[in-house]
Short mmCIF file of C-alpha atoms and ligand atoms in Angstrom, two decimals:
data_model
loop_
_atom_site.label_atom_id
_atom_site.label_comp_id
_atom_site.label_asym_id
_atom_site.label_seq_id
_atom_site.Cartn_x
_atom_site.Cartn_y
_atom_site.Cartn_z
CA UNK A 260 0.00 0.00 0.00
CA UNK A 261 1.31 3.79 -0.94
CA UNK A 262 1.62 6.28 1.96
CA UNK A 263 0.19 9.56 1.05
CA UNK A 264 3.30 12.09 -0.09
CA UNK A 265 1.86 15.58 0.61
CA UNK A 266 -1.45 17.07 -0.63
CA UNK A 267 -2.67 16.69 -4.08
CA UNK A 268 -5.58 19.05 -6.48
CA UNK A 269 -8.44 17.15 -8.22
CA UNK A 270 -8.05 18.62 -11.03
CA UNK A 271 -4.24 18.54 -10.94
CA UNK A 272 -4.42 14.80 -10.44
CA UNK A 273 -6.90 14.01 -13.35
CA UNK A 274 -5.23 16.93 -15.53
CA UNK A 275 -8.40 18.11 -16.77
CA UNK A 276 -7.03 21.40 -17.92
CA UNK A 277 -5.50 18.96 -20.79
CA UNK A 278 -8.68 16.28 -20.91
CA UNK A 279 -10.97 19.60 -20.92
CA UNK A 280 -8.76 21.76 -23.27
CA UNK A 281 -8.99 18.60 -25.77
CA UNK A 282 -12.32 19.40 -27.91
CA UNK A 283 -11.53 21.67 -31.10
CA UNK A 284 -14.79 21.42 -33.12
CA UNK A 285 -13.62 22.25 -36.58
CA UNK A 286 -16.32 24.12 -37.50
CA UNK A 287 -15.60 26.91 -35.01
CA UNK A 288 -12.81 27.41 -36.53
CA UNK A 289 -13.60 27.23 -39.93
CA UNK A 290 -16.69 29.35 -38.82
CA UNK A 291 -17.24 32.09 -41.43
CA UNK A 292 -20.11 34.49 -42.44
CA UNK A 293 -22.32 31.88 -44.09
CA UNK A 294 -21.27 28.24 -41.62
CA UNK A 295 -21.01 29.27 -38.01
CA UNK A 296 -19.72 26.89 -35.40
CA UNK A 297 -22.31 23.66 -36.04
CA UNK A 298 -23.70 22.87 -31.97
CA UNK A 299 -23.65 18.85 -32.20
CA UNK A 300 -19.64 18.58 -33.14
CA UNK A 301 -18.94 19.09 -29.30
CA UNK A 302 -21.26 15.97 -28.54
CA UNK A 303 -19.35 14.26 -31.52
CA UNK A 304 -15.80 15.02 -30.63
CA UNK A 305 -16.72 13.83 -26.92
CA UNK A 306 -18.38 10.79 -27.55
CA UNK A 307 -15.80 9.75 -29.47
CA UNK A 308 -12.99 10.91 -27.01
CA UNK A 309 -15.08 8.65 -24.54
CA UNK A 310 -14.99 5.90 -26.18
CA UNK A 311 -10.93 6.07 -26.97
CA UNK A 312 -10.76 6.82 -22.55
CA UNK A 313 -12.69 3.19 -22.35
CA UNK A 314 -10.60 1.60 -25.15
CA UNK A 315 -7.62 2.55 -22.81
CA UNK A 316 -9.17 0.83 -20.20
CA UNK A 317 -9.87 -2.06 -22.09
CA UNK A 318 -6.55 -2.51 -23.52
CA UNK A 319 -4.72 -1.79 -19.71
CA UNK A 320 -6.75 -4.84 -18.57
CA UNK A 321 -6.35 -6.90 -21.61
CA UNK A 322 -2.81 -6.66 -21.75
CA UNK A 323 -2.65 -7.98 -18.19
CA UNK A 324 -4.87 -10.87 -19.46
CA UNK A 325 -2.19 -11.39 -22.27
CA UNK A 326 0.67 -11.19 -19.66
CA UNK A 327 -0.90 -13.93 -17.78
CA UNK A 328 -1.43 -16.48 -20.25
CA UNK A 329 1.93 -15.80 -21.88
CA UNK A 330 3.52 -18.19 -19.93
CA UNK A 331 4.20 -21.76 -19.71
CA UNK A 332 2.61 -22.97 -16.70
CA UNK A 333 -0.70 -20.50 -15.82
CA UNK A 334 -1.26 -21.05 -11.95
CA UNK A 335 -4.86 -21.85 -11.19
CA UNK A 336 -4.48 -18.67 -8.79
CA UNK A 337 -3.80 -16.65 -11.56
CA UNK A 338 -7.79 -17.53 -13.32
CA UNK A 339 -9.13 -15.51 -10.51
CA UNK A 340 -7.61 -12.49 -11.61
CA UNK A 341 -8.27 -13.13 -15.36
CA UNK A 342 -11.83 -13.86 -14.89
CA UNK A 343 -12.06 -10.15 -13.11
CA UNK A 344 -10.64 -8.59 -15.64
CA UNK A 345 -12.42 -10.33 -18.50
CA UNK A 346 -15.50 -9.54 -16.59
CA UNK A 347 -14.45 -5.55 -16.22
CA UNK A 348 -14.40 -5.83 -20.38
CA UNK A 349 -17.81 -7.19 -19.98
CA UNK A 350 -19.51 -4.47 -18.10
CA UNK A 351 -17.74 -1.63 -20.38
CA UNK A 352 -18.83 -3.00 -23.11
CA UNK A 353 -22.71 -2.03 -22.55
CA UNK A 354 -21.43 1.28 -22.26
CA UNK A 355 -19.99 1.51 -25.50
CA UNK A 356 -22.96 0.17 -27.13
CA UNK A 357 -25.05 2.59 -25.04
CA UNK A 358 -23.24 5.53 -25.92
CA UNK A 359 -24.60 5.23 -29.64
CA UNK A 360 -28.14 6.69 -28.20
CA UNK A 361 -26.45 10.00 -27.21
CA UNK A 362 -24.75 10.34 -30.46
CA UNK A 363 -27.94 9.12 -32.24
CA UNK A 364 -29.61 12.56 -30.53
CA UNK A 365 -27.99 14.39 -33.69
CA UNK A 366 -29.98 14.02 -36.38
CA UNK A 367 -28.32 13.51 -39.81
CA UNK A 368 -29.14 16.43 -40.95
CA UNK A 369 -26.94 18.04 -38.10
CA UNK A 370 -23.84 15.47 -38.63
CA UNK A 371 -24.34 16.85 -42.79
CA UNK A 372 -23.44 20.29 -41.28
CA UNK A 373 -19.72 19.39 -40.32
CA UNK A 374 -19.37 16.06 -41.63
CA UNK A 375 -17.21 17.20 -44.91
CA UNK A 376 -14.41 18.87 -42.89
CA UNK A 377 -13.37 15.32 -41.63
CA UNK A 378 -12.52 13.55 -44.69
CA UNK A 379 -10.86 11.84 -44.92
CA UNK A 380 -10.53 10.99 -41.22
CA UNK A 381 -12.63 8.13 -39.79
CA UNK A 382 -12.95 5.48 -37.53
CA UNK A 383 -10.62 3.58 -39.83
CA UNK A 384 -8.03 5.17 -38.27
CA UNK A 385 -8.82 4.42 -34.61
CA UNK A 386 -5.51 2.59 -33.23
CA UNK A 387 -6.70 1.90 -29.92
CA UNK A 388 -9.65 -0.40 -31.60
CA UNK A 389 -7.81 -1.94 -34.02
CA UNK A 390 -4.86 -2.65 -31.27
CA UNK A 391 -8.00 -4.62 -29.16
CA UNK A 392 -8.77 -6.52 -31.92
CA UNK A 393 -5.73 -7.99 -33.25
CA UNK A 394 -4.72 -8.05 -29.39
CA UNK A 395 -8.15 -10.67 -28.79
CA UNK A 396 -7.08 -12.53 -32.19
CA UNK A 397 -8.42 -10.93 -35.09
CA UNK A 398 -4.97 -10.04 -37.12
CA UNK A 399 -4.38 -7.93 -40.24
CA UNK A 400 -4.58 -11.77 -42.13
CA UNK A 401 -8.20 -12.90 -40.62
CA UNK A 402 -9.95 -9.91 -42.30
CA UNK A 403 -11.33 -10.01 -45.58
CA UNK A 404 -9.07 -8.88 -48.87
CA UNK A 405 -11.19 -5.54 -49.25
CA UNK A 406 -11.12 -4.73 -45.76
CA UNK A 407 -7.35 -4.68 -45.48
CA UNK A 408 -6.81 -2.31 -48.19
CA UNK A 409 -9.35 0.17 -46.56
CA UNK A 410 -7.61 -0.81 -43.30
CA UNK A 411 -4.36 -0.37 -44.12
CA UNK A 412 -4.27 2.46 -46.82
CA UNK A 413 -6.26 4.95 -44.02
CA UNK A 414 -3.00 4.62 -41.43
CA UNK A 415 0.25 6.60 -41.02
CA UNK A 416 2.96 4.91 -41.25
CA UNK A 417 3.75 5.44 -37.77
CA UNK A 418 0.79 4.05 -36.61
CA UNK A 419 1.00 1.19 -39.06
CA UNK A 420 4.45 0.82 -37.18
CA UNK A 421 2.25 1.24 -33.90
CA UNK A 422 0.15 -1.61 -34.92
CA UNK A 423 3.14 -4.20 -36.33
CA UNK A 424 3.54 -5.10 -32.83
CA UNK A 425 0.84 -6.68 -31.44
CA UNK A 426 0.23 -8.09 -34.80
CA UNK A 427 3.55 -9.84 -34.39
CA UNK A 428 2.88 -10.70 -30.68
CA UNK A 429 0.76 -13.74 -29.65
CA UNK A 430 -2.91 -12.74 -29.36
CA UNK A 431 -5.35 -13.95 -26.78
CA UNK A 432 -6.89 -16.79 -29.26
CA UNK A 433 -3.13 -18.12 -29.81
CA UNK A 434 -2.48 -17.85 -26.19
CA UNK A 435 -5.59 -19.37 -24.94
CA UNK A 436 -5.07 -22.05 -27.65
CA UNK A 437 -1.84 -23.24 -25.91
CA UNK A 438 -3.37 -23.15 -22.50
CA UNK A 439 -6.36 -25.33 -23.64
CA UNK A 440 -3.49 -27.80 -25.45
CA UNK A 441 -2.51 -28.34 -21.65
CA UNK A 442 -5.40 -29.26 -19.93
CA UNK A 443 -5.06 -32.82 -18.26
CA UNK A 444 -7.93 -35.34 -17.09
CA UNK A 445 -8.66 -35.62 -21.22
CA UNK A 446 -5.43 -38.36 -21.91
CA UNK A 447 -5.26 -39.97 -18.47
CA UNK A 448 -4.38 -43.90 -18.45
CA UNK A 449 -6.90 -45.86 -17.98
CA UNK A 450 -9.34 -43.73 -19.09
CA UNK A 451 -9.93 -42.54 -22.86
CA UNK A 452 -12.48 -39.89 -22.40
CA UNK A 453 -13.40 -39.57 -26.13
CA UNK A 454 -13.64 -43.09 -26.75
CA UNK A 455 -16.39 -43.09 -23.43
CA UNK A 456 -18.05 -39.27 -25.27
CA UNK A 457 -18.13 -41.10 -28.80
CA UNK A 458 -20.20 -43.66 -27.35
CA UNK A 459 -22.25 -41.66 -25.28
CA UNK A 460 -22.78 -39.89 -28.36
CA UNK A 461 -23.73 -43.15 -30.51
CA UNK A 462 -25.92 -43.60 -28.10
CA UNK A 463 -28.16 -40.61 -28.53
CA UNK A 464 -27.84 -40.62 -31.95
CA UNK A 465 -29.80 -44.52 -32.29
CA UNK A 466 -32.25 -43.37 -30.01
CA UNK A 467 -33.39 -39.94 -31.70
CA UNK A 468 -33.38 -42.57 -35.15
CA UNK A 469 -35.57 -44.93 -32.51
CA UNK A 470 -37.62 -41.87 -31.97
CA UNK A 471 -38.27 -40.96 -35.49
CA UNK A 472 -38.82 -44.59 -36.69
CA UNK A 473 -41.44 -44.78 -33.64
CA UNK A 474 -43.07 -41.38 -34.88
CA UNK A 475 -43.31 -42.68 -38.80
CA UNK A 476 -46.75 -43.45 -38.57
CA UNK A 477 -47.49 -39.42 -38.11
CA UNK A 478 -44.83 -38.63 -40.47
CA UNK A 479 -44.60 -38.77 -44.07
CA UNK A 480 -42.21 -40.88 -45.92
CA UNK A 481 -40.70 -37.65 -47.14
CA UNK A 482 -40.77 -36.26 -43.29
CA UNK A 483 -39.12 -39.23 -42.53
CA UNK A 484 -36.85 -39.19 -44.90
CA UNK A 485 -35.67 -35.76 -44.29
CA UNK A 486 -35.17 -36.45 -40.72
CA UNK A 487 -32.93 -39.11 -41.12
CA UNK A 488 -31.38 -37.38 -43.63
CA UNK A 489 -30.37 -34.87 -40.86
CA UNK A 490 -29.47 -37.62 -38.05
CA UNK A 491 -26.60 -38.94 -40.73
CA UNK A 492 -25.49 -34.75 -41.01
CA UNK A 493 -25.21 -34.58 -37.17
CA UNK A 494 -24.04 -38.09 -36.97
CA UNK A 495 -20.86 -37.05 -39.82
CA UNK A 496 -20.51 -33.78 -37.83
CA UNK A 497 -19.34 -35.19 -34.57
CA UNK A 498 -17.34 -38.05 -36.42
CA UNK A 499 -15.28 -34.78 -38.22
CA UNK A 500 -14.62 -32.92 -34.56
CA UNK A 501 -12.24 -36.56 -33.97
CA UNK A 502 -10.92 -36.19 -38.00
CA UNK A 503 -7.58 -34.91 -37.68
CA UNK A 504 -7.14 -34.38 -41.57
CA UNK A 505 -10.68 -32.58 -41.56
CA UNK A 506 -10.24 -30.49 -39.00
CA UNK A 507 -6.99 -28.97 -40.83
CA UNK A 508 -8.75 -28.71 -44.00
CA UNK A 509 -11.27 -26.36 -42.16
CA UNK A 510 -8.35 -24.47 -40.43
CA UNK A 511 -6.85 -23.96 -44.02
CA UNK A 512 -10.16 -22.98 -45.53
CA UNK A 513 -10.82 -20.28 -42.75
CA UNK A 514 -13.79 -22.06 -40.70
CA UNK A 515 -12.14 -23.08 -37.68
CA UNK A 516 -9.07 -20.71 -35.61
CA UNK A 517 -8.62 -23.52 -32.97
CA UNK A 518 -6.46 -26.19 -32.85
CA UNK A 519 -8.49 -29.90 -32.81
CA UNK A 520 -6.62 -30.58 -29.15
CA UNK A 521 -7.62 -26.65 -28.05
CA UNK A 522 -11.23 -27.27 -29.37
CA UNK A 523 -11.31 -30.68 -28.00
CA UNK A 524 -10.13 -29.79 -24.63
CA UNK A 525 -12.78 -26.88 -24.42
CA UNK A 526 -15.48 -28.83 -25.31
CA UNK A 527 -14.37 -30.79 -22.24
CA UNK A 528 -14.41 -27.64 -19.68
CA UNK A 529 -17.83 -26.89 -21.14
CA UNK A 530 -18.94 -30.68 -20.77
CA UNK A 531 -17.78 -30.91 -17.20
CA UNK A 532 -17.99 -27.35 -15.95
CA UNK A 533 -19.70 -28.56 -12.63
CA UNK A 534 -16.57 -29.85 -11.60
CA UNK A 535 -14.25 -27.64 -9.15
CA UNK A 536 -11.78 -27.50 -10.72
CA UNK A 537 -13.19 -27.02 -14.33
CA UNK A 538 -15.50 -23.91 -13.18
CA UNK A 539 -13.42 -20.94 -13.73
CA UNK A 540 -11.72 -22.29 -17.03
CA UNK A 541 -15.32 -22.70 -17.86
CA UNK A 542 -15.59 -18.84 -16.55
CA UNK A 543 -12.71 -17.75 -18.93
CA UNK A 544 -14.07 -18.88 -22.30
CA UNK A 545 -18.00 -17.92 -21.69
CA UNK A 546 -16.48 -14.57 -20.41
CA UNK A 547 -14.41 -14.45 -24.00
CA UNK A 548 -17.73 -15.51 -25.85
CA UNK A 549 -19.50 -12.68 -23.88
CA UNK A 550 -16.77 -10.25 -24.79
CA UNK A 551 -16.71 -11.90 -28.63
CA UNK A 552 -20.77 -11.00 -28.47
CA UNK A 553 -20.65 -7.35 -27.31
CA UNK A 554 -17.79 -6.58 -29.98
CA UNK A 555 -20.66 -8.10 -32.29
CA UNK A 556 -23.22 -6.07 -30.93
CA UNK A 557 -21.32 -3.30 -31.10
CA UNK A 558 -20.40 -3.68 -34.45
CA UNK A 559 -23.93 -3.85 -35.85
CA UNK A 560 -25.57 -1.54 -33.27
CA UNK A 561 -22.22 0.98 -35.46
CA UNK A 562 -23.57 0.01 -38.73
CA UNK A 563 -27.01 0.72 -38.02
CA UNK A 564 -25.80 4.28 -36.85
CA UNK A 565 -24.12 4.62 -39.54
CA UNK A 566 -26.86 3.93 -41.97
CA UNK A 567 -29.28 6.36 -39.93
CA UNK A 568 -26.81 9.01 -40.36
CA UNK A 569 -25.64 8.45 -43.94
CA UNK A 570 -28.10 6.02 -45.64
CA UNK A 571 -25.92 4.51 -48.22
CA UNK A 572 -23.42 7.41 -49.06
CA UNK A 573 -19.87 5.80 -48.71
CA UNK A 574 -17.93 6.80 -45.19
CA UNK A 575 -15.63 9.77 -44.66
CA UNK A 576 -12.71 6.99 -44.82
CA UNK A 577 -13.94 6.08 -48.13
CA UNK A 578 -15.61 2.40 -47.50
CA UNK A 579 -19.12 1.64 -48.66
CA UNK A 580 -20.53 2.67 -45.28
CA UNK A 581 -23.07 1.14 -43.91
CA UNK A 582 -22.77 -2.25 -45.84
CA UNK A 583 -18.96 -2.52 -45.30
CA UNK A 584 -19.56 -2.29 -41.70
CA UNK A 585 -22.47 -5.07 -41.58
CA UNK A 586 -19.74 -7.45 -43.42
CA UNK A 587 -17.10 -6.32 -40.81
CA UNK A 588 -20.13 -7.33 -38.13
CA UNK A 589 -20.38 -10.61 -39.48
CA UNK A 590 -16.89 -11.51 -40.66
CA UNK A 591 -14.66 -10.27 -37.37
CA UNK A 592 -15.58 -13.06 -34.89
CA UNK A 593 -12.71 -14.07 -32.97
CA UNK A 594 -13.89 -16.84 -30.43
CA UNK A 595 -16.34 -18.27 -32.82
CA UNK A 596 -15.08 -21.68 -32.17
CA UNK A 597 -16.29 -21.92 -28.82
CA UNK A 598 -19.71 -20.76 -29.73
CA UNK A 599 -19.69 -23.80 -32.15
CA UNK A 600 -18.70 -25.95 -29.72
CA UNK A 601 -22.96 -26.37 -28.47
CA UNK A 602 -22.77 -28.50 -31.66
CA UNK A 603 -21.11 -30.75 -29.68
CA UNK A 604 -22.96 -30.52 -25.85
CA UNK A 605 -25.03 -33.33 -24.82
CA UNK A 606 -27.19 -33.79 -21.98
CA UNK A 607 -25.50 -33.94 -18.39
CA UNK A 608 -27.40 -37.61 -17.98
CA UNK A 609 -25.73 -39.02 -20.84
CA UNK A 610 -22.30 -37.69 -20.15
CA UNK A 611 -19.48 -40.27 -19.30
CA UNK A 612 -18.81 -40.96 -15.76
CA UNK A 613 -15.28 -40.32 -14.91
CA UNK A 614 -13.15 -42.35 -12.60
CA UNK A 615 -13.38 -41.42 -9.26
CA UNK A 616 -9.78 -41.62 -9.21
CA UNK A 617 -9.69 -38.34 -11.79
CA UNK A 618 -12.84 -37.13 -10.09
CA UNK A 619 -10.28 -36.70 -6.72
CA UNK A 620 -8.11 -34.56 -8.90
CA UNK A 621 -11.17 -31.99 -9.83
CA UNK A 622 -12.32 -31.70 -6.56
CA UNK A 623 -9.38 -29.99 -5.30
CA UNK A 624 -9.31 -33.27 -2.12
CA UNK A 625 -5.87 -34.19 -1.03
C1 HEM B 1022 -22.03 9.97 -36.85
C2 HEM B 1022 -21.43 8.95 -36.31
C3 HEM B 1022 -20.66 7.92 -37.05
C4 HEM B 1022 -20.75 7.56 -38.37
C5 HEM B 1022 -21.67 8.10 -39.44
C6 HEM B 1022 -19.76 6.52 -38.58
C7 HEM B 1022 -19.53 5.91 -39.79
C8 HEM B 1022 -18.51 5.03 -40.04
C9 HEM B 1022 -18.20 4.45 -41.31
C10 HEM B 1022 -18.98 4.71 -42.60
C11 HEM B 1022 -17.12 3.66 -41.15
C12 HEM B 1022 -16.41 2.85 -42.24
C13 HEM B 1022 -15.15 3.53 -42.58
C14 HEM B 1022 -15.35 4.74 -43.47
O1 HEM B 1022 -15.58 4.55 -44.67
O2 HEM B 1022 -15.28 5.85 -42.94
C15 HEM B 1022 -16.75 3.71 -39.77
C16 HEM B 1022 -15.72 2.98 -39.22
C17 HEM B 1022 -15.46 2.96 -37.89
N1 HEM B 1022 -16.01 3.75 -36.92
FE1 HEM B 1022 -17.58 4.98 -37.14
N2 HEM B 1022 -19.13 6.25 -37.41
C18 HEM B 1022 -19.64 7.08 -36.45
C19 HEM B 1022 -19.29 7.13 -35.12
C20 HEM B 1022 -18.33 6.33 -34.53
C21 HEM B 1022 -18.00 6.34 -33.14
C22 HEM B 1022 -18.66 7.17 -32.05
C23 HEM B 1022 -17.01 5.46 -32.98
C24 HEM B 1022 -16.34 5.15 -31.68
C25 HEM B 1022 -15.05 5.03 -31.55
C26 HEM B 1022 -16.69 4.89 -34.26
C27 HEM B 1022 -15.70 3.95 -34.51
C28 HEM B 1022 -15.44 3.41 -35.73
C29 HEM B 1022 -14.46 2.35 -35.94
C30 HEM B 1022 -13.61 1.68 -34.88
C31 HEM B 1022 -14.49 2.07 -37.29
C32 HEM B 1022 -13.68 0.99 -38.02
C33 HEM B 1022 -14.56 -0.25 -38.05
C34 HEM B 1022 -13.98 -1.42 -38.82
O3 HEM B 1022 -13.18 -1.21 -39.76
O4 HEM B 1022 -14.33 -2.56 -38.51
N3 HEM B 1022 -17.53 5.43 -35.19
N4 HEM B 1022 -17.61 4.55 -39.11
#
């Protein structure tokens, strides 16, 4: 704890001569006879200003997220602290998203009064939100061909530079990649969990075709068909989560980010998250989903503000507006691999029973 080291000014400490001396709206001082100062650029320079203070924030926690799993053994002690901070994310996040009604209380016809002076500045060219998102996993590489030439061609050079090293540091999808490769209790002897899951699995899978062959009198041959149809697509879909060679086809091809061990392993914390010793591993990845989702949100909840305020004009940074950023929304998932994982969840009754021997180990007894 820090002793106290002689008295100290509010303002002094927060510096808000600098934070207060920071909004230049451009039309004051372009203002002329015809185009005074426009009112609403003060609310636009400070929302925006608001949202770089919370992308500070965001980035002073994530780094210490990124410091924690950027090691080789991650002390169970250390989840605690992750899970706080992934959680602090969490509850900024609404208040990004919620910060698009304020903005939203100038109309477009207001935002047309100033909007030309900016070109060609734009969000493009925020750092700080770029820096979060390759920092969570989402590099220069995982966006879409068009949408790294905008990216790119909107920086200067020395924040390109800026940006080159996170890019070329391990994000939190690599890092929490390597900590799921480690997770025991999966390859214990004595006890092959996925050959136990697979038939747990089989299982289900004969009695939903049970189920449908008991149901064919109500059904009709096309009904049926179609339904089994589907059992043999679920039943091919669980066989390719234990395909090596398929599962690096879809890792060449884009579809999945995560490693089969990584993906395999989670699906294990998610399967067995009622054990001890599984629940705040379980806490990290649905609090990375959570984050994953608000980005999302946010991201949409953007392009619909965007296409209140311009329509379908192109942006000030010279994208197609509106529809660039609803491709950006869909495209830029980085933990969508654990939100496919449900694919793969089966009922808690049907789960395999693990030896009480491994059951000791999760239940943190001596
Ligand atoms: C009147 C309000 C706003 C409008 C009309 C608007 C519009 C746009 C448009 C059209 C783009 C695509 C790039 C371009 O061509 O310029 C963009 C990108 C972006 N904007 Fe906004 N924006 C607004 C407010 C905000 C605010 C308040 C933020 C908060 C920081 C923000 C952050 C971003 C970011 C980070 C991008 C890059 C997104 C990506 O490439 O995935 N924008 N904006």
């Amino acid at each position: 704890m820090h002793k106290n080291k002689g008295p100290i000014y509010y303002g002094d400490y927060l510096q808000l001569s600098k934070l207060l001396d920071s909004q230049e709206p451009l039309s004051k001082k372009h203002a002329d006879e015809t185009n005074g100062e426009c009112h609403d650029e003060m609310l636009f320079i400070i929302v925006h200003q608001v949202y770089e203070l919370w992308f500070k924030q965001i980035l002073h926690d994530l780094n210490s997220i990124l410091e924690t799993f950027n090691q080789d053994y991650v002390p169970e002690s250390a989840l605690s602290s992750v899970v706080q901070k992934l959680s602090r994310i969490k509850k900024i996040q609404p208040l990004l998203i919620g910060q698009f009604d304020v903005l939203e209380t100038m109309t477009p016809m207001d935002f047309l009064e100033f909007r030309d002076l900016l070109i060609p500045a734009s969000g493009f060219q925020s750092v700080q939100f770029r820096e979060i998102e390759i920092k969570l996993g989402l590099g220069t590489g995982d966006r879409l061909n068009v949408d790294r030439e905008f990216f790119l061609g909107r920086l200067s050079e020395k924040d390109k530079t800026k940006l080159g090293e996170p890019e070329s540091a391990p994000s939190l999808l690599k890092l929490v990649e390597k900590w799921l490769e480690r997770v025991p209790f999966t390859q214990i002897k004595n006890f092959n969990f996925w050959e136990e899951y697979q038939k747990a699995v089989e299982s289900i899978l004969r009695d939903d075709e049970a189920t449908i062959m008991q149901n064919s009198a109500s059904l009709s041959d096309l009904q049926k068909k179609a339904q089994l149809e589907n059992l043999e697509v679920t039943r091919s879909t669980f066989r390719s989560l234990f395909d090596e060679r398929a599962h690096e086809e879809l890792i060449e091809s884009k579809q999945r980010k995560l490693s089969q061990k990584a993906i395999l392993n989670a699906l294990f914390i998610m399967l067995y998250r009622d054990e001890p010793m599984l629940a705040q591993p379980f806490q990290v990845l649905t609090s990375m989903m959570d984050i994953d989702e608000n980005f999302t949100t946010w991201r949409y909840r953007h392009a619909l503000l965007a296409q209140r305020m311009l329509g379908t004009k192109i942006g000030t940074g010279g994208s197609s507006g509106h529809q660039y950023l609803k491709r950006a929304a869909d495209n830029n998932r980085v933990f969508i691999d654990l939100f496919n994982l449900s694919t793969f969840l089966i009922p808690r009754s049907r789960l395999p029973v693990i030896p009480a021997e491994i059951k000791k180990q999760m239940n943190f007894y001596v």
